[in-house]
Amino acid sequence: MKYLYYLYQLCIALPLALIVTIVTCLFVIIGCSLGFGHFWGYWPAHYWGRILLWLLLIPVKVEGRNHLEKGQSYVFVANHQGAFDIFLVYGYLNRNFKWMMKYQLRKLPVVGYASAKSHQIFVDKRGPKKIKATYDAARETLKGGVSLTVFPEGARTFTGHMGVFKRGAFALADELQLPVVPLTINGSFDIMPRMRDWHFVHWHPLTLTIHQPIYPVGQGADNMEAVKNQAYDAVMSALAPQYQGFVENPDQ
């Protein structure tokens, strides 16, 4: 059965996925160039994520959508198990959001251009003025119910376990006084761990657990640290048993 699945990927799923990806990129770039960044920066990618998982016959389960309020902006923070995290979050979170990413990614061909056009949040820590510009851009972008999604580990796991959470997302949430929503991703590491990039996909179900929002109870370093710790514990609590516990990630 495994080899039939590999044959299906090679002959059907991957060629179709390539076509869908190219079409999605064109929609994002052209649509955002016309000035509708919030719409075209999210909806084509939303359906792209769903279609790719559907093509690969990956079942998806989502828990906790009832925790989210309509029209509220959130900072979503998720563990980073593998490449399939992107498809899962884009396809099944069902919230219009922007990614928080390193400013260096803005220089990437096509991807950087599309990200800038679609108002993704580039984090630039090269001095106080750059940091303030990041927060100002985020404040303007995250209006009208648009949210932010971050992988606060900053790198994919090598083991399926979680590393440490970096402060960037929580500093931004504290600055903007937005609630933080922890997300737990299960299954992505089993489908394609980072050590097997560009190999055949292993079939495995995906689960996205949306935890209760963590609202700010103040502003400043104490609030930021408290929210970070709460979010970490929440994400960890829903991980599959074999991936429970901290394991240092040398890539962080």
GROMACS .gro file of C-alpha atoms in nm:
model
  252
    1MET     CA    1   0.000   0.000   0.000
    2LYS     CA    2   0.289   0.234   0.081
    3TYR     CA    3   0.435   0.198  -0.269
    4LEU     CA    4   0.097   0.256  -0.434
    5TYR     CA    5   0.076   0.580  -0.237
    6TYR     CA    6   0.425   0.678  -0.356
    7LEU     CA    7   0.323   0.603  -0.717
    8TYR     CA    8   0.008   0.812  -0.675
    9GLN     CA    9   0.218   1.102  -0.544
   10LEU     CA   10   0.464   1.082  -0.830
   11CYS     CA   11   0.214   1.050  -1.114
   12ILE     CA   12  -0.090   1.245  -0.992
   13ALA     CA   13  -0.064   1.440  -0.665
   14LEU     CA   14   0.272   1.614  -0.712
   15PRO     CA   15   0.217   1.732  -1.072
   16LEU     CA   16  -0.124   1.871  -0.976
   17ALA     CA   17   0.021   2.027  -0.661
   18LEU     CA   18   0.285   2.204  -0.870
   19ILE     CA   19   0.018   2.349  -1.101
   20VAL     CA   20  -0.197   2.461  -0.807
   21THR     CA   21   0.105   2.625  -0.642
   22ILE     CA   22   0.199   2.820  -0.955
   23VAL     CA   23  -0.160   2.937  -1.007
   24THR     CA   24  -0.184   3.039  -0.640
   25CYS     CA   25   0.135   3.245  -0.663
   26LEU     CA   26   0.005   3.423  -0.970
   27PHE     CA   27  -0.327   3.504  -0.801
   28VAL     CA   28  -0.147   3.641  -0.494
   29ILE     CA   29   0.101   3.853  -0.688
   30ILE     CA   30  -0.148   3.993  -0.940
   31GLY     CA   31  -0.427   4.043  -0.688
   32CYS     CA   32  -0.204   4.214  -0.433
   33SER     CA   33  -0.048   4.432  -0.703
   34LEU     CA   34  -0.397   4.564  -0.773
   35GLY     CA   35  -0.421   4.680  -0.412
   36PHE     CA   36  -0.628   4.413  -0.235
   37GLY     CA   37  -0.356   4.269  -0.014
   38HIS     CA   38  -0.574   4.149   0.273
   39PHE     CA   39  -0.800   3.950   0.040
   40TRP     CA   40  -0.552   3.814  -0.214
   41GLY     CA   41  -0.282   3.765   0.045
   42TYR     CA   42  -0.496   3.512   0.230
   43TRP     CA   43  -0.777   3.347   0.033
   44PRO     CA   44  -0.577   3.191  -0.254
   45ALA     CA   45  -0.333   3.046  -0.001
   46HIS     CA   46  -0.622   2.925   0.216
   47TYR     CA   47  -0.758   2.711  -0.067
   48TRP     CA   48  -0.404   2.615  -0.175
   49GLY     CA   49  -0.341   2.461   0.167
   50ARG     CA   50  -0.667   2.268   0.158
   51ILE     CA   51  -0.620   2.144  -0.198
   52LEU     CA   52  -0.265   2.022  -0.135
   53LEU     CA   53  -0.371   1.818   0.170
   54TRP     CA   54  -0.672   1.687  -0.021
   55LEU     CA   55  -0.451   1.583  -0.316
   56LEU     CA   56  -0.222   1.394  -0.077
   57LEU     CA   57  -0.523   1.226   0.090
   58ILE     CA   58  -0.424   1.363   0.432
   59PRO     CA   59  -0.719   1.370   0.678
   60VAL     CA   60  -0.742   1.679   0.900
   61LYS     CA   61  -0.908   1.728   1.237
   62VAL     CA   62  -0.955   2.071   1.396
   63GLU     CA   63  -1.041   2.119   1.762
   64GLY     CA   64  -1.129   2.440   1.949
   65ARG     CA   65  -1.261   2.677   1.682
   66ASN     CA   66  -1.533   2.774   1.932
   67HIS     CA   67  -1.266   2.955   2.135
   68LEU     CA   68  -1.234   3.231   1.875
   69GLU     CA   69  -1.454   3.541   1.847
   70LYS     CA   70  -1.561   3.682   1.513
   71GLY     CA   71  -1.387   4.008   1.423
   72GLN     CA   72  -1.120   3.982   1.693
   73SER     CA   73  -0.755   4.004   1.597
   74TYR     CA   74  -0.527   3.744   1.756
   75VAL     CA   75  -0.162   3.649   1.767
   76PHE     CA   76  -0.156   3.275   1.694
   77VAL     CA   77   0.155   3.088   1.814
   78ALA     CA   78   0.219   2.728   1.704
   79ASN     CA   79   0.480   2.458   1.743
   80HIS     CA   80   0.677   2.398   1.423
   81GLN     CA   81   0.678   2.026   1.343
   82GLY     CA   82   0.744   2.037   0.969
   83ALA     CA   83   0.671   2.180   0.626
   84PHE     CA   84   0.309   2.063   0.637
   85ASP     CA   85   0.240   2.309   0.920
   86ILE     CA   86   0.203   2.578   0.652
   87PHE     CA   87  -0.064   2.388   0.459
   88LEU     CA   88  -0.253   2.299   0.777
   89VAL     CA   89  -0.261   2.651   0.921
   90TYR     CA   90  -0.341   2.820   0.590
   91GLY     CA   91  -0.607   2.567   0.502
   92TYR     CA   92  -0.781   2.501   0.832
   93LEU     CA   93  -0.734   2.783   1.083
   94ASN     CA   94  -1.011   2.968   0.895
   95ARG     CA   95  -0.895   3.314   1.001
   96ASN     CA   96  -0.756   3.585   0.777
   97PHE     CA   97  -0.403   3.629   0.906
   98LYS     CA   98  -0.053   3.747   0.825
   99TRP     CA   99   0.270   3.561   0.889
  100MET     CA  100   0.540   3.706   1.111
  101MET     CA  101   0.873   3.643   0.939
  102LYS     CA  102   1.238   3.748   0.936
  103TYR     CA  103   1.308   4.062   0.734
  104GLN     CA  104   1.575   3.873   0.534
  105LEU     CA  105   1.297   3.673   0.364
  106ARG     CA  106   1.185   3.991   0.191
  107LYS     CA  107   1.486   3.955  -0.041
  108LEU     CA  108   1.379   3.613  -0.172
  109PRO     CA  109   1.274   3.609  -0.539
  110VAL     CA  110   0.896   3.585  -0.592
  111VAL     CA  111   0.823   3.476  -0.233
  112GLY     CA  112   0.964   3.795  -0.084
  113TYR     CA  113   0.785   4.010  -0.340
  114ALA     CA  114   0.451   3.834  -0.284
  115SER     CA  115   0.496   3.853   0.094
  116ALA     CA  116   0.560   4.226   0.083
  117LYS     CA  117   0.264   4.287  -0.149
  118SER     CA  118   0.032   4.087   0.076
  119HIS     CA  119   0.138   4.283   0.389
  120GLN     CA  120   0.311   4.003   0.579
  121ILE     CA  121   0.490   4.129   0.892
  122PHE     CA  122   0.867   4.146   0.851
  123VAL     CA  123   1.049   4.166   1.184
  124ASP     CA  124   1.354   4.390   1.173
  125LYS     CA  125   1.557   4.413   1.496
  126ARG     CA  126   1.842   4.625   1.360
  127GLY     CA  127   1.795   4.906   1.609
  128PRO     CA  128   1.510   5.089   1.792
  129LYS     CA  129   1.386   5.272   1.481
  130LYS     CA  130   1.354   4.945   1.288
  131ILE     CA  131   1.171   4.778   1.577
  132LYS     CA  132   0.931   5.073   1.607
  133ALA     CA  133   0.867   5.059   1.230
  134THR     CA  134   0.783   4.687   1.266
  135TYR     CA  135   0.529   4.757   1.541
  136ASP     CA  136   0.379   5.050   1.348
  137ALA     CA  137   0.336   4.836   1.038
  138ALA     CA  138   0.183   4.554   1.244
  139ARG     CA  139  -0.059   4.791   1.417
  140GLU     CA  140  -0.180   4.922   1.082
  141THR     CA  141  -0.202   4.577   0.923
  142LEU     CA  142  -0.381   4.398   1.207
  143LYS     CA  143  -0.696   4.609   1.185
  144GLY     CA  144  -1.044   4.488   1.111
  145GLY     CA  145  -1.007   4.138   1.251
  146VAL     CA  146  -0.688   4.042   1.067
  147SER     CA  147  -0.464   3.824   1.283
  148LEU     CA  148  -0.100   3.720   1.298
  149THR     CA  149   0.048   3.368   1.296
  150VAL     CA  150   0.396   3.290   1.428
  151PHE     CA  151   0.616   2.986   1.485
  152PRO     CA  152   0.792   3.121   1.798
  153GLU     CA  153   1.048   2.839   1.796
  154GLY     CA  154   1.182   3.002   1.479
  155ALA     CA  155   1.285   2.671   1.322
  156ARG     CA  156   1.138   2.328   1.254
  157THR     CA  157   1.205   2.055   1.506
  158PHE     CA  158   1.452   1.773   1.438
  159THR     CA  159   1.278   1.533   1.677
  160GLY     CA  160   0.907   1.621   1.686
  161HIS     CA  161   0.957   1.774   2.031
  162MET     CA  162   0.934   2.143   2.109
  163GLY     CA  163   1.230   2.372   2.160
  164VAL     CA  164   1.215   2.711   2.331
  165PHE     CA  165   0.976   2.994   2.239
  166LYS     CA  166   1.145   3.317   2.133
  167ARG     CA  167   1.010   3.650   2.255
  168GLY     CA  168   0.928   3.828   1.926
  169ALA     CA  169   0.562   3.729   1.887
  170PHE     CA  170   0.489   3.792   2.253
  171ALA     CA  171   0.660   4.131   2.248
  172LEU     CA  172   0.443   4.230   1.953
  173ALA     CA  173   0.126   4.100   2.122
  174ASP     CA  174   0.222   4.295   2.435
  175GLU     CA  175   0.291   4.612   2.238
  176LEU     CA  176  -0.043   4.588   2.052
  177GLN     CA  177  -0.232   4.446   2.355
  178LEU     CA  178  -0.368   4.155   2.153
  179PRO     CA  179  -0.473   3.815   2.292
  180VAL     CA  180  -0.240   3.524   2.215
  181VAL     CA  181  -0.392   3.195   2.096
  182PRO     CA  182  -0.172   2.884   2.127
  183LEU     CA  183  -0.200   2.627   1.846
  184THR     CA  184  -0.082   2.267   1.874
  185ILE     CA  185   0.007   2.087   1.551
  186ASN     CA  186   0.026   1.708   1.551
  187GLY     CA  187   0.116   1.481   1.260
  188SER     CA  188   0.328   1.712   1.048
  189PHE     CA  189   0.655   1.563   1.175
  190ASP     CA  190   0.528   1.213   1.092
  191ILE     CA  191   0.435   1.317   0.737
  192MET     CA  192   0.767   1.477   0.648
  193PRO     CA  193   1.033   1.558   0.909
  194ARG     CA  194   1.286   1.821   0.807
  195MET     CA  195   1.554   1.551   0.768
  196ARG     CA  196   1.348   1.410   0.477
  197ASP     CA  197   1.267   1.728   0.281
  198TRP     CA  198   1.191   1.659  -0.084
  199HIS     CA  199   1.128   1.288  -0.015
  200PHE     CA  200   0.801   1.104  -0.058
  201VAL     CA  201   0.522   1.201   0.179
  202HIS     CA  202   0.431   0.954   0.453
  203TRP     CA  203   0.056   0.926   0.505
  204HIS     CA  204  -0.049   1.041   0.852
  205PRO     CA  205  -0.349   1.236   0.990
  206LEU     CA  206  -0.304   1.600   1.088
  207THR     CA  207  -0.459   1.765   1.393
  208LEU     CA  208  -0.483   2.136   1.471
  209THR     CA  209  -0.580   2.219   1.830
  210ILE     CA  210  -0.689   2.578   1.893
  211HIS     CA  211  -0.650   2.662   2.262
  212GLN     CA  212  -0.829   2.931   2.459
  213PRO     CA  213  -0.700   3.286   2.404
  214ILE     CA  214  -0.462   3.432   2.661
  215TYR     CA  215  -0.558   3.794   2.719
  216PRO     CA  216  -0.307   4.052   2.845
  217VAL     CA  217  -0.337   4.143   3.213
  218GLY     CA  218  -0.097   4.433   3.190
  219GLN     CA  219   0.180   4.558   2.966
  220GLY     CA  220   0.554   4.515   2.984
  221ALA     CA  221   0.813   4.248   3.047
  222ASP     CA  222   0.619   4.064   3.320
  223ASN     CA  223   0.304   4.032   3.109
  224MET     CA  224   0.504   3.923   2.805
  225GLU     CA  225   0.690   3.652   2.999
  226ALA     CA  226   0.373   3.525   3.165
  227VAL     CA  227   0.188   3.497   2.833
  228LYS     CA  228   0.487   3.324   2.672
  229ASN     CA  229   0.500   3.063   2.947
  230GLN     CA  230   0.124   3.005   2.940
  231ALA     CA  231   0.127   2.965   2.563
  232TYR     CA  232   0.418   2.720   2.576
  233ASP     CA  233   0.245   2.504   2.839
  234ALA     CA  234  -0.081   2.506   2.640
  235VAL     CA  235   0.087   2.396   2.315
  236MET     CA  236   0.283   2.127   2.496
  237SER     CA  237  -0.029   1.993   2.672
  238ALA     CA  238  -0.191   1.878   2.346
  239LEU     CA  239   0.115   1.726   2.179
  240ALA     CA  240   0.109   1.353   2.104
  241PRO     CA  241   0.261   1.158   2.397
  242GLN     CA  242   0.571   1.051   2.203
  243TYR     CA  243   0.662   1.418   2.146
  244GLN     CA  244   0.596   1.548   2.497
  245GLY     CA  245   0.883   1.720   2.674
  246PHE     CA  246   1.147   1.974   2.580
  247VAL     CA  247   1.431   1.879   2.346
  248GLU     CA  248   1.693   2.138   2.255
  249ASN     CA  249   1.688   2.240   1.889
  250PRO     CA  250   2.043   2.324   1.770
  251ASP     CA  251   1.895   2.533   1.489
  252GLN     CA  252   1.740   2.786   1.729
   0.00000   0.00000   0.00000
